[in-house]
């Protein structure tokens, strides 16, 4: 899953795609590099990010969804926690609602997901983006994340979302310290075993900087991103949300060839 951030303030690539032409060129590049899904977002969820009005989020994302859909059949995902944005994105041609709040962003989110009939990514986050990194705390992070995701899948199904439409994501970096992130990455099998496809987002995240103090610039975190992506692949995750598609596809290709041999 290649990341297309149509935001001025995303942590690694904010402001790089200020208009439709640059967004479309980036999307085409990710497709050519081997992406199987594009995740399009119009609001940053990094710690401390400013909220974005629904009209602004729609203005950022809908034109690109429509433009990519007009020339490619690649599945598109909308990265939003607003049901109104998800509804409009699916109307414009998106197939997946990637919701970092696991359908807790609005009271009607589960009903809207059921009505849209699209795939839904349910991600774990402790707290909310503005404050989530202040003091994340767990007794047993892996067990608590797994329990949360199982409960959100149940809530989605109770609202009418079909079981086969549900993806789970442990939410690396969302209300988690370095120790929490590493525990999750070391025990991804306990999320995979819940029986839903798992999406993992580790690309360029700050836990890599905490392990390599020289990697303050997110663009300098490719090595760590690939190491964590391969850990995910070995644990059986179904999809990796990444900025560097070509390099990740190459790493996965080599990993798979070694496994086959
Ligand atoms: N991470 C980010 C955003 N959305 N969605 C899912 N399902 N999983 C993730 O790990 C995830 C996500 C953060 O990365 P990015 O989009 O690059 O930054 P920002 O939120 O600042 O736009």
mmCIF file of N, CA and C and ligand atoms in Angstrom, residues 3 5 7 9-13 39 43-46 79 98-100 121 123 169 171-172 174 199-203 205 241 243, ligand 1:
data_model
loop_
_atom_site.group_PDB
_atom_site.id
_atom_site.type_symbol
_atom_site.label_atom_id
_atom_site.label_comp_id
_atom_site.label_asym_id
_atom_site.label_seq_id
_atom_site.Cartn_x
_atom_site.Cartn_y
_atom_site.Cartn_z
ATOM 1 N N UNK A 3 1.651 5.244 0.127
ATOM 2 C CA UNK A 3 1.062 6.390 0.823
ATOM 3 C C UNK A 3 1.041 7.625 -0.081
ATOM 4 N N UNK A 5 0.030 11.338 0.681
ATOM 5 C CA UNK A 5 -0.403 12.320 1.676
ATOM 6 C C UNK A 5 -0.640 13.673 1.021
ATOM 7 N N UNK A 7 -1.412 16.478 2.241
ATOM 8 C CA UNK A 7 -1.470 17.325 3.444
ATOM 9 C C UNK A 7 -0.286 18.280 3.447
ATOM 10 N N UNK A 9 1.179 18.988 6.223
ATOM 11 C CA UNK A 9 1.880 18.797 7.501
ATOM 12 C C UNK A 9 2.124 17.341 7.894
ATOM 13 N N UNK A 10 2.071 16.380 6.952
ATOM 14 C CA UNK A 10 2.380 14.999 7.335
ATOM 15 C C UNK A 10 3.829 14.909 7.788
ATOM 16 N N UNK A 11 4.111 13.919 8.662
ATOM 17 C CA UNK A 11 5.409 13.973 9.346
ATOM 18 C C UNK A 11 6.588 13.741 8.416
ATOM 19 N N UNK A 12 6.396 12.955 7.358
ATOM 20 C CA UNK A 12 7.575 12.679 6.527
ATOM 21 C C UNK A 12 7.524 13.356 5.168
ATOM 22 N N UNK A 13 6.325 13.664 4.690
ATOM 23 C CA UNK A 13 6.235 14.149 3.312
ATOM 24 C C UNK A 13 5.193 15.256 3.149
ATOM 25 N N UNK A 39 -3.125 4.511 -0.637
ATOM 26 C CA UNK A 39 -3.841 5.054 0.519
ATOM 27 C C UNK A 39 -3.756 6.574 0.430
ATOM 28 N N UNK A 43 -5.627 14.468 5.853
ATOM 29 C CA UNK A 43 -5.460 15.021 7.200
ATOM 30 C C UNK A 43 -4.361 14.249 7.911
ATOM 31 N N UNK A 44 -3.354 14.961 8.402
ATOM 32 C CA UNK A 44 -2.270 14.299 9.117
ATOM 33 C C UNK A 44 -2.754 13.789 10.471
ATOM 34 N N UNK A 45 -2.244 12.615 10.868
ATOM 35 C CA UNK A 45 -2.559 12.077 12.195
ATOM 36 C C UNK A 45 -1.305 12.043 13.063
ATOM 37 N N UNK A 46 -0.273 12.764 12.649
ATOM 38 C CA UNK A 46 0.953 12.763 13.456
ATOM 39 C C UNK A 46 0.666 13.439 14.804
ATOM 40 N N UNK A 79 -7.775 7.496 3.791
ATOM 41 C CA UNK A 79 -7.287 7.544 5.170
ATOM 42 C C UNK A 79 -8.017 8.684 5.867
ATOM 43 N N UNK A 98 -9.786 3.452 5.424
ATOM 44 C CA UNK A 98 -8.715 3.271 6.401
ATOM 45 C C UNK A 98 -8.961 4.235 7.550
ATOM 46 N N UNK A 99 -9.411 3.698 8.680
ATOM 47 C CA UNK A 99 -9.843 4.550 9.792
ATOM 48 C C UNK A 99 -8.943 4.334 11.014
ATOM 49 N N UNK A 100 -8.096 5.332 11.311
ATOM 50 C CA UNK A 100 -7.173 5.204 12.445
ATOM 51 C C UNK A 100 -7.914 5.206 13.784
ATOM 52 N N UNK A 121 -10.367 -0.695 7.350
ATOM 53 C CA UNK A 121 -9.196 -0.959 8.186
ATOM 54 C C UNK A 121 -9.478 -0.395 9.574
ATOM 55 N N UNK A 123 -7.857 0.393 13.021
ATOM 56 C CA UNK A 123 -6.521 0.558 13.607
ATOM 57 C C UNK A 123 -6.597 0.848 15.090
ATOM 58 N N UNK A 169 -5.178 -3.388 12.171
ATOM 59 C CA UNK A 169 -3.866 -2.727 12.146
ATOM 60 C C UNK A 169 -3.494 -2.363 13.580
ATOM 61 N N UNK A 171 -1.455 -0.282 14.686
ATOM 62 C CA UNK A 171 -1.246 1.153 14.900
ATOM 63 C C UNK A 171 0.110 1.495 15.500
ATOM 64 N N UNK A 172 1.169 1.066 14.839
ATOM 65 C CA UNK A 172 2.520 1.386 15.324
ATOM 66 C C UNK A 172 2.669 2.908 15.401
ATOM 67 N N UNK A 174 0.992 4.979 17.343
ATOM 68 C CA UNK A 174 -0.223 5.699 17.753
ATOM 69 C C UNK A 174 -0.501 5.442 19.237
ATOM 70 N N UNK A 199 -2.948 -5.056 8.303
ATOM 71 C CA UNK A 199 -2.197 -3.982 7.645
ATOM 72 C C UNK A 199 -1.202 -3.439 8.662
ATOM 73 N N UNK A 200 0.034 -3.208 8.223
ATOM 74 C CA UNK A 200 1.061 -2.698 9.136
ATOM 75 C C UNK A 200 1.663 -1.426 8.554
ATOM 76 N N UNK A 201 1.731 -0.362 9.377
ATOM 77 C CA UNK A 201 2.356 0.890 8.954
ATOM 78 C C UNK A 201 3.565 1.195 9.820
ATOM 79 N N UNK A 202 4.746 0.944 9.292
ATOM 80 C CA UNK A 202 5.978 1.224 10.045
ATOM 81 C C UNK A 202 6.854 2.239 9.326
ATOM 82 N N UNK A 203 6.491 2.567 8.099
ATOM 83 C CA UNK A 203 7.346 3.327 7.198
ATOM 84 C C UNK A 203 7.767 4.682 7.786
ATOM 85 N N UNK A 205 8.682 5.749 10.539
ATOM 86 C CA UNK A 205 8.129 6.222 11.818
ATOM 87 C C UNK A 205 9.220 6.516 12.841
ATOM 88 N N UNK A 241 1.857 -0.535 4.722
ATOM 89 C CA UNK A 241 1.592 0.845 4.294
ATOM 90 C C UNK A 241 2.929 1.572 4.268
ATOM 91 N N UNK A 243 5.911 4.475 2.317
ATOM 92 C CA UNK A 243 6.223 5.610 1.449
ATOM 93 C C UNK A 243 7.137 5.166 0.307
HETATM 94 N N1 LIG B 1 0.057 5.647 9.877
HETATM 95 C C1 LIG B 1 -0.111 6.930 9.491
HETATM 96 C C2 LIG B 1 -1.306 7.328 8.891
HETATM 97 N N2 LIG B 1 -2.308 6.448 8.663
HETATM 98 N N3 LIG B 1 -3.147 4.245 8.785
HETATM 99 C C3 LIG B 1 -2.997 2.973 9.160
HETATM 100 N N4 LIG B 1 -3.975 2.079 8.938
HETATM 101 N N5 LIG B 1 -1.850 2.534 9.765
HETATM 102 C C4 LIG B 1 -0.809 3.366 10.034
HETATM 103 O O1 LIG B 1 0.208 2.914 10.609
HETATM 104 C C5 LIG B 1 -0.935 4.746 9.644
HETATM 105 C C6 LIG B 1 -2.144 5.151 9.018
HETATM 106 C C7 LIG B 1 0.972 7.929 9.731
HETATM 107 O O2 LIG B 1 1.814 8.067 8.625
HETATM 108 P P1 LIG B 1 1.723 9.224 7.500
HETATM 109 O O3 LIG B 1 0.461 9.135 6.716
HETATM 110 O O4 LIG B 1 2.952 9.133 6.681
HETATM 111 O O5 LIG B 1 1.782 10.575 8.301
HETATM 112 P P2 LIG B 1 0.657 11.618 8.714
HETATM 113 O O6 LIG B 1 -0.322 10.945 9.611
HETATM 114 O O7 LIG B 1 1.448 12.699 9.403
HETATM 115 O O8 LIG B 1 -0.006 12.103 7.445
#
